[in-house]
Coordinates of C-alpha atoms and ligand atoms in Angstrom, one line a residue:
Chain A
M147 CA -18.4 25.8 37.5
V148 CA -20.4 23.0 35.9
M149 CA -19.3 24.3 32.5
R150 CA -15.7 24.3 33.6
L151 CA -15.9 20.8 34.8
L152 CA -17.5 19.8 31.6
I153 CA -14.8 21.4 29.5
L154 CA -12.1 19.7 31.7
L155 CA -13.9 16.4 31.2
V156 CA -14.2 16.8 27.5
S157 CA -10.6 17.8 27.1
L158 CA -9.5 14.8 29.2
L159 CA -11.6 12.6 27.0
L160 CA -10.0 14.0 23.9
V161 CA -6.5 13.4 25.2
G162 CA -7.6 9.9 26.2
C163 CA -8.7 9.2 22.7
G164 CA -5.5 10.6 21.4
D165 CA -5.2 14.2 20.1
R166 CA -4.1 13.3 16.6
N167 CA -7.4 11.9 15.3
W168 CA -6.0 9.4 12.9
R169 CA -8.4 8.0 10.4
T170 CA -6.8 4.6 11.1
A171 CA -6.5 3.3 14.7
E172 CA -4.6 5.3 17.3
T173 CA -1.8 3.4 19.2
S174 CA 0.0 6.1 21.1
E175 CA -1.8 5.2 24.3
I176 CA -1.4 1.5 24.0
M177 CA 2.1 0.9 22.5
P178 CA 5.4 1.9 23.9
L179 CA 8.4 3.3 22.0
L180 CA 9.8 1.1 19.3
D181 CA 12.7 -0.8 20.9
F182 CA 14.6 -3.8 19.8
S183 CA 18.0 -5.4 19.2
L184 CA 17.8 -7.5 16.1
I185 CA 19.7 -8.5 12.9
D186 CA 19.0 -6.7 9.6
E187 CA 18.9 -8.2 6.1
N188 CA 22.6 -7.7 5.7
G189 CA 23.4 -9.6 8.8
Q190 CA 24.2 -6.5 10.9
A191 CA 23.2 -6.2 14.5
V192 CA 20.7 -3.3 14.6
E193 CA 18.8 -1.4 17.3
A194 CA 15.5 0.5 17.0
E195 CA 17.4 3.8 17.4
D196 CA 19.2 3.1 14.1
Y197 CA 15.9 3.6 12.3
Q198 CA 15.0 6.9 14.0
G199 CA 14.8 10.0 11.7
K200 CA 12.3 8.4 9.4
V201 CA 8.7 7.4 9.8
T202 CA 8.7 3.6 10.4
L203 CA 6.0 1.2 9.4
V204 CA 6.4 -2.2 11.1
Y205 CA 4.9 -5.5 10.0
F206 CA 5.4 -8.8 11.8
G207 CA 5.2 -11.8 9.5
Y208 CA 7.2 -14.7 8.0
T209 CA 8.3 -15.4 4.4
Y210 CA 6.8 -18.9 4.3
C211 CA 3.4 -17.2 4.5
P212 CA 2.3 -17.3 0.8
D213 CA -1.0 -15.4 1.1
V214 CA -1.5 -12.9 3.9
C215 CA 2.0 -11.5 4.2
P216 CA 2.9 -10.9 0.5
I217 CA -0.6 -9.5 -0.1
T218 CA -0.3 -7.1 2.9
L219 CA 3.1 -6.0 1.8
A220 CA 2.0 -5.5 -1.8
R221 CA -1.0 -3.5 -0.6
L222 CA 1.4 -1.4 1.6
A223 CA 3.7 -0.9 -1.4
G224 CA 0.6 0.3 -3.4
T225 CA -0.2 2.7 -0.5
L226 CA 3.3 4.1 -0.6
N227 CA 3.1 4.5 -4.3
R228 CA 0.3 7.0 -3.8
L229 CA 2.6 9.3 -1.8
D230 CA 4.8 12.0 -3.2
D231 CA 8.4 11.1 -3.8
D232 CA 9.7 13.4 -1.1
V233 CA 7.3 11.9 1.4
R234 CA 8.3 8.4 0.5
E235 CA 11.9 9.2 1.1
D236 CA 11.0 9.8 4.7
I237 CA 9.5 6.4 5.2
Q238 CA 10.9 2.9 5.8
V239 CA 9.0 -0.4 6.2
L240 CA 10.5 -3.0 8.6
F241 CA 9.3 -6.5 7.8
I242 CA 10.2 -8.2 11.2
S243 CA 10.2 -12.0 10.9
V244 CA 8.6 -14.0 13.7
D245 CA 10.1 -17.1 12.2
P246 CA 13.9 -16.5 12.4
Q247 CA 14.7 -20.2 12.1
R248 CA 13.7 -20.1 8.4
D249 CA 14.0 -16.4 7.8
T250 CA 17.7 -15.8 7.7
P251 CA 19.0 -12.3 6.8
E252 CA 19.5 -13.5 3.2
V253 CA 16.0 -14.8 2.9
V254 CA 14.3 -11.7 4.3
K255 CA 16.5 -9.5 2.1
R256 CA 15.4 -11.3 -1.1
Y257 CA 11.8 -11.2 0.1
T258 CA 11.6 -7.5 1.0
N259 CA 13.4 -6.5 -2.1
A260 CA 10.5 -7.7 -4.1
F261 CA 8.3 -4.9 -2.6
G262 CA 10.5 -1.9 -3.0
S263 CA 13.5 -0.1 -1.7
E264 CA 11.6 1.2 1.4
F265 CA 11.2 -2.4 2.6
I266 CA 13.8 -3.7 5.0
G267 CA 13.9 -7.3 6.3
I268 CA 14.7 -7.8 9.9
T269 CA 15.3 -11.1 11.8
G270 CA 17.2 -12.0 14.9
E271 CA 17.4 -14.2 18.0
L272 CA 14.0 -15.6 18.9
A273 CA 14.5 -14.3 22.5
E274 CA 15.0 -10.8 21.1
I275 CA 12.0 -11.1 18.8
D276 CA 9.9 -12.3 21.9
A277 CA 11.2 -9.3 23.8
L278 CA 9.9 -7.0 21.1
T279 CA 6.5 -8.7 20.6
N280 CA 5.9 -8.9 24.3
R281 CA 6.7 -5.2 24.6
M282 CA 4.5 -4.3 21.7
R283 CA 1.8 -6.6 23.1
V284 CA 1.5 -8.5 19.8
T285 CA 1.6 -12.3 19.6
Y286 CA 2.5 -15.0 17.2
D287 CA 2.2 -18.8 17.4
Y288 CA 3.8 -21.8 15.7
E289 CA 1.6 -24.6 14.6
E290 CA 2.6 -28.3 14.7
P291 CA 5.0 -29.0 11.8
N292 CA 3.7 -31.4 9.1
Q293 CA 5.6 -34.4 7.7
R294 CA 7.8 -32.1 5.6
G295 CA 8.7 -30.1 8.7
D296 CA 6.9 -27.1 7.4
Y297 CA 4.8 -25.1 9.9
I298 CA 2.3 -22.4 9.8
V299 CA 2.8 -19.3 11.9
T300 CA -0.2 -17.3 13.2
H301 CA 0.8 -13.6 13.5
T302 CA -0.7 -10.1 13.9
S303 CA -2.1 -8.8 10.7
A304 CA -1.9 -5.0 11.3
V305 CA 0.9 -2.6 10.1
F306 CA 2.1 -0.4 12.9
A307 CA 3.2 3.2 12.3
F308 CA 5.9 5.0 14.4
D309 CA 7.0 8.6 14.2
R310 CA 10.6 9.7 13.6
E311 CA 11.5 9.2 17.3
G312 CA 10.0 5.7 17.4
G313 CA 6.8 6.8 19.1
A314 CA 3.7 4.6 18.3
Q315 CA 1.1 6.6 16.4
F316 CA -1.4 4.4 14.6
L317 CA -2.0 1.0 13.1
I318 CA -3.4 0.1 9.7
R319 CA -5.8 -2.8 9.4
D320 CA -7.0 -4.5 6.2
S321 CA -10.4 -3.0 6.9
H322 CA -9.0 0.6 6.7
P323 CA -9.4 2.0 3.2
I324 CA -6.1 2.7 1.4
S325 CA -7.1 6.4 1.2
D326 CA -7.2 6.6 5.0
A327 CA -3.7 5.0 5.3
V328 CA -2.4 7.4 2.7
A329 CA -3.8 10.4 4.5
D330 CA -2.4 9.3 7.9
I331 CA 1.0 8.4 6.6
N332 CA 1.2 11.7 4.8
R333 CA 0.2 13.6 7.9
L334 CA 2.7 11.7 10.1
V335 CA 5.5 12.5 7.6
N336 CA 4.5 16.1 7.1
D337 CA 3.5 17.1 10.6
G338 CA 6.6 15.5 12.0
A339 CA 6.5 14.4 15.6
Chain B
M38 CA -2.2 -5.4 -13.7
V39 CA -6.0 -4.9 -13.7
S40 CA -6.2 -6.8 -16.9
H41 CA -5.4 -10.0 -15.0
L42 CA -8.8 -9.7 -13.4
F43 CA -10.6 -10.0 -16.7
K44 CA -8.3 -12.4 -18.4
T45 CA -10.2 -15.2 -20.1
P46 CA -9.6 -18.7 -18.7
R47 CA -6.4 -20.2 -20.1
L48 CA -7.3 -23.8 -19.9
L49 CA -5.9 -26.6 -21.8
A50 CA -8.8 -26.4 -24.1
G51 CA -8.5 -29.8 -25.7
G52 CA -7.9 -31.6 -22.4
M53 CA -10.7 -29.9 -20.7
L54 CA -13.2 -30.6 -23.4
L55 CA -12.3 -34.2 -23.2
M56 CA -12.8 -34.2 -19.4
L57 CA -16.2 -32.5 -19.7
I58 CA -17.3 -34.9 -22.4
T59 CA -16.2 -38.0 -20.6
A60 CA -17.1 -36.9 -17.1
G61 CA -20.1 -34.8 -18.1
H62 CA -22.4 -37.7 -18.7
A63 CA -21.4 -39.7 -15.7
S64 CA -21.9 -37.0 -13.1
G65 CA -23.6 -34.2 -14.9
Q66 CA -20.8 -32.0 -13.7
D67 CA -19.2 -29.1 -15.5
V68 CA -16.7 -26.9 -13.8
Q69 CA -15.1 -23.9 -15.4
V70 CA -12.0 -22.2 -14.0
S71 CA -11.1 -18.6 -14.8
N72 CA -8.5 -16.0 -13.9
A73 CA -6.0 -18.6 -12.6
R74 CA -2.9 -16.9 -11.1
L75 CA 0.0 -18.2 -9.1
S76 CA 1.4 -15.5 -6.8
L77 CA 5.1 -16.2 -6.3
L78 CA 8.1 -14.4 -5.0
P79 CA 11.8 -15.2 -5.8
G80 CA 13.2 -17.9 -3.6
E81 CA 11.9 -21.2 -2.2
Q82 CA 8.9 -19.7 -0.4
P83 CA 5.6 -21.2 -1.2
G84 CA 3.2 -19.6 -3.6
A85 CA -0.5 -19.0 -3.6
G86 CA -3.0 -19.9 -6.3
Y87 CA -6.0 -17.8 -6.9
F88 CA -8.8 -18.5 -9.4
Q89 CA -12.6 -18.5 -9.8
L90 CA -14.5 -21.8 -10.0
H91 CA -17.9 -21.8 -11.7
N92 CA -20.0 -24.9 -11.4
T93 CA -22.1 -24.8 -14.5
G94 CA -23.4 -28.4 -13.9
D95 CA -26.4 -29.5 -12.0
E96 CA -24.6 -31.3 -9.1
T97 CA -22.4 -30.0 -6.4
A98 CA -18.7 -30.0 -7.4
V99 CA -16.2 -30.8 -4.7
L100 CA -12.6 -29.8 -5.1
V101 CA -10.5 -32.2 -3.1
G102 CA -7.0 -31.4 -4.1
A103 CA -4.6 -30.3 -6.8
Q104 CA -1.2 -31.3 -8.1
S105 CA 1.5 -29.8 -10.3
E106 CA 4.8 -31.1 -11.6
A107 CA 6.4 -27.8 -10.8
F108 CA 5.8 -28.3 -7.1
E109 CA 6.2 -31.0 -4.5
D110 CA 2.9 -30.4 -3.0
V111 CA -0.3 -28.4 -3.6
E112 CA -2.7 -27.9 -0.7
I113 CA -6.1 -26.3 -0.4
H114 CA -5.8 -23.5 2.3
M115 CA -7.8 -20.9 3.9
S116 CA -6.6 -17.7 5.5
S117 CA -8.7 -15.8 8.0
D118 CA -8.3 -12.9 10.4
E119 CA -9.5 -13.3 13.9
N120 CA -9.1 -10.4 16.3
G121 CA -6.2 -8.9 14.4
M122 CA -4.4 -12.3 14.0
A123 CA -3.7 -13.8 10.6
H124 CA -4.5 -17.5 10.6
M125 CA -4.1 -20.1 7.9
H126 CA -5.2 -23.7 7.8
A127 CA -5.4 -26.6 5.3
M128 CA -8.8 -27.7 4.1
E129 CA -9.9 -31.2 3.0
Q130 CA -12.2 -29.9 0.3
V131 CA -14.2 -27.0 -1.0
A132 CA -17.8 -27.7 -2.3
V133 CA -19.4 -25.5 -4.9
E134 CA -23.1 -26.0 -5.4
A135 CA -24.6 -26.3 -8.8
G136 CA -24.7 -23.0 -10.7
E137 CA -22.6 -21.3 -8.1
R138 CA -19.3 -19.5 -8.4
F139 CA -16.5 -19.7 -5.8
E140 CA -13.6 -17.4 -5.6
F141 CA -10.1 -18.4 -4.4
A142 CA -8.9 -14.9 -3.6
P143 CA -6.1 -13.1 -1.7
K144 CA -6.6 -13.5 2.1
G145 CA -9.2 -16.2 1.7
H146 CA -9.2 -19.6 0.1
H147 CA -6.0 -20.3 -1.9
L148 CA -4.0 -23.2 -3.3
M149 CA -0.7 -23.3 -1.5
F150 CA 2.1 -24.4 -3.8
I151 CA 4.9 -25.9 -1.8
G152 CA 8.4 -26.9 -2.7
R153 CA 9.0 -25.5 -6.2
K154 CA 11.1 -27.8 -8.3
Q155 CA 12.3 -25.3 -10.8
A156 CA 12.8 -21.6 -11.0
L157 CA 9.6 -19.8 -12.2
A158 CA 9.5 -16.2 -13.5
E159 CA 6.6 -13.8 -13.7
G160 CA 4.6 -14.3 -16.8
E161 CA 5.4 -18.0 -17.1
D162 CA 2.7 -20.7 -17.1
V163 CA 2.3 -23.5 -14.6
E164 CA 0.1 -26.5 -15.4
V165 CA -2.0 -27.6 -12.5
L166 CA -4.4 -30.5 -12.2
L167 CA -7.4 -29.8 -10.1
Q168 CA -9.0 -33.0 -8.5
F169 CA -12.6 -33.3 -7.8
G170 CA -14.6 -35.6 -5.6
D171 CA -16.0 -37.7 -8.5
E172 CA -12.5 -38.5 -9.9
Q173 CA -12.8 -35.7 -12.4
R174 CA -9.5 -34.1 -13.2
L175 CA -9.4 -30.6 -14.6
P176 CA -6.1 -29.3 -16.0
V177 CA -5.7 -25.5 -15.6
T178 CA -2.9 -23.2 -16.6
F179 CA -1.9 -20.7 -13.9
E180 CA 0.0 -17.6 -14.9
V181 CA 2.9 -16.7 -12.5
V182 CA 2.4 -13.2 -11.1
S183 CA 3.9 -11.0 -8.5
P184 CA 1.8 -10.5 -5.4
A185 CA 2.1 -6.8 -6.2
A186 CA 0.0 -7.4 -9.3
L187 CA -3.0 -8.7 -7.3
Ligands
CU564 CU1 -1.7 -21.2 2.7

C-alpha cells in the first residue's frame, strides 16, 4: 500500500515536472497554446494557426535593439545551422516585435532576412501584441524617450519553442549550452507532438 | 568568422602614436584597443561596437564617450539580463584600472552607434574617436561585421 502510494506520488511528480525532460527549460505547464492575430512581414494579417504544422520558435524583441536582439537571433541561427537540412525545413522562427510603432512590416522583414529564411518578422497592433504577451505571461516595457525620440525597450530574453500544434514545450535561455538547444529542437521536430 | 577574434588592432597607427607621445607624458596613460568590430544590420537600426581596451599605463583610464562621422551619435551602453528580462542602459563612463583589460562584448558593454549617415556594408571600415577623461582622444578603426559573425 505504501509502495503504491509512493509510485503514485512519484509518477504525479514526474508529470508535474513535465514528462519530456527537456535539457532546456520546460514550459508546457506554464504557457498556454500559441495564439495571436498579428501582421506578418509582408503586411498580411496572420493568426497563430497559420504557423501550425512546423515547430515554431518565438522571440519577442525590437529592431532598434543593437546588441541583445541581433546577438540572440545570430546565436539561434547558429543553433539551427547545426541541424540537418530536413529538420530545419520543419522549423520557423517568429521574431515578434514589441515595438510596432518603429517596427513596420517592411522593417521587420529586412531585419529577419539577415538571419536566414527560417526567420519571419511579425508586428501588429499594440493591443494585439499585449494580448499575446499577457497570455504568454511575458512582459516588455518602454523607457522614456531621449531628445531624439529614441527609446529603449526592456523585453524577455528567452526563445520559446512550440510544437506543430502550437503547444508550449520549452524555452531556451542564454545560459543553456547551444548543444542542449540543438538536442531539444531536434527531439521536438523528430518526435513530433 | 573566428579570425575576427584574433585580428590585430587596426588603429590609425600614426595618429595613435602621436596621441600616446603627446598625452603619454602628461598623464602617464597608455590605452590600446584591439578587435574593434561594429555589428550592423541593413537599414537604419543602430549598431553595436565591440572591442577590447587594454590600459598599459600606470593610471586609471576613463572612457567617457566616442564619436564618429558616420553616425549622429555614439553612446556607451550596457546590456544586462535580470530575471529573464533584457535591459539596456546608457553609461556615463567606463573606468579601466592601470594594467587591466576591459572587454566591450556582446550582451555586455557596447558602444551604441545611432543614426547612420551613410550606407555601410560588411567589411567596410568606420573611423571612431574614443574620448577619455583626461582629454585624450584615441582614433580607432572599427570593421563593420554582421552580428552573425560574432
Ligand atoms: Cu545599446
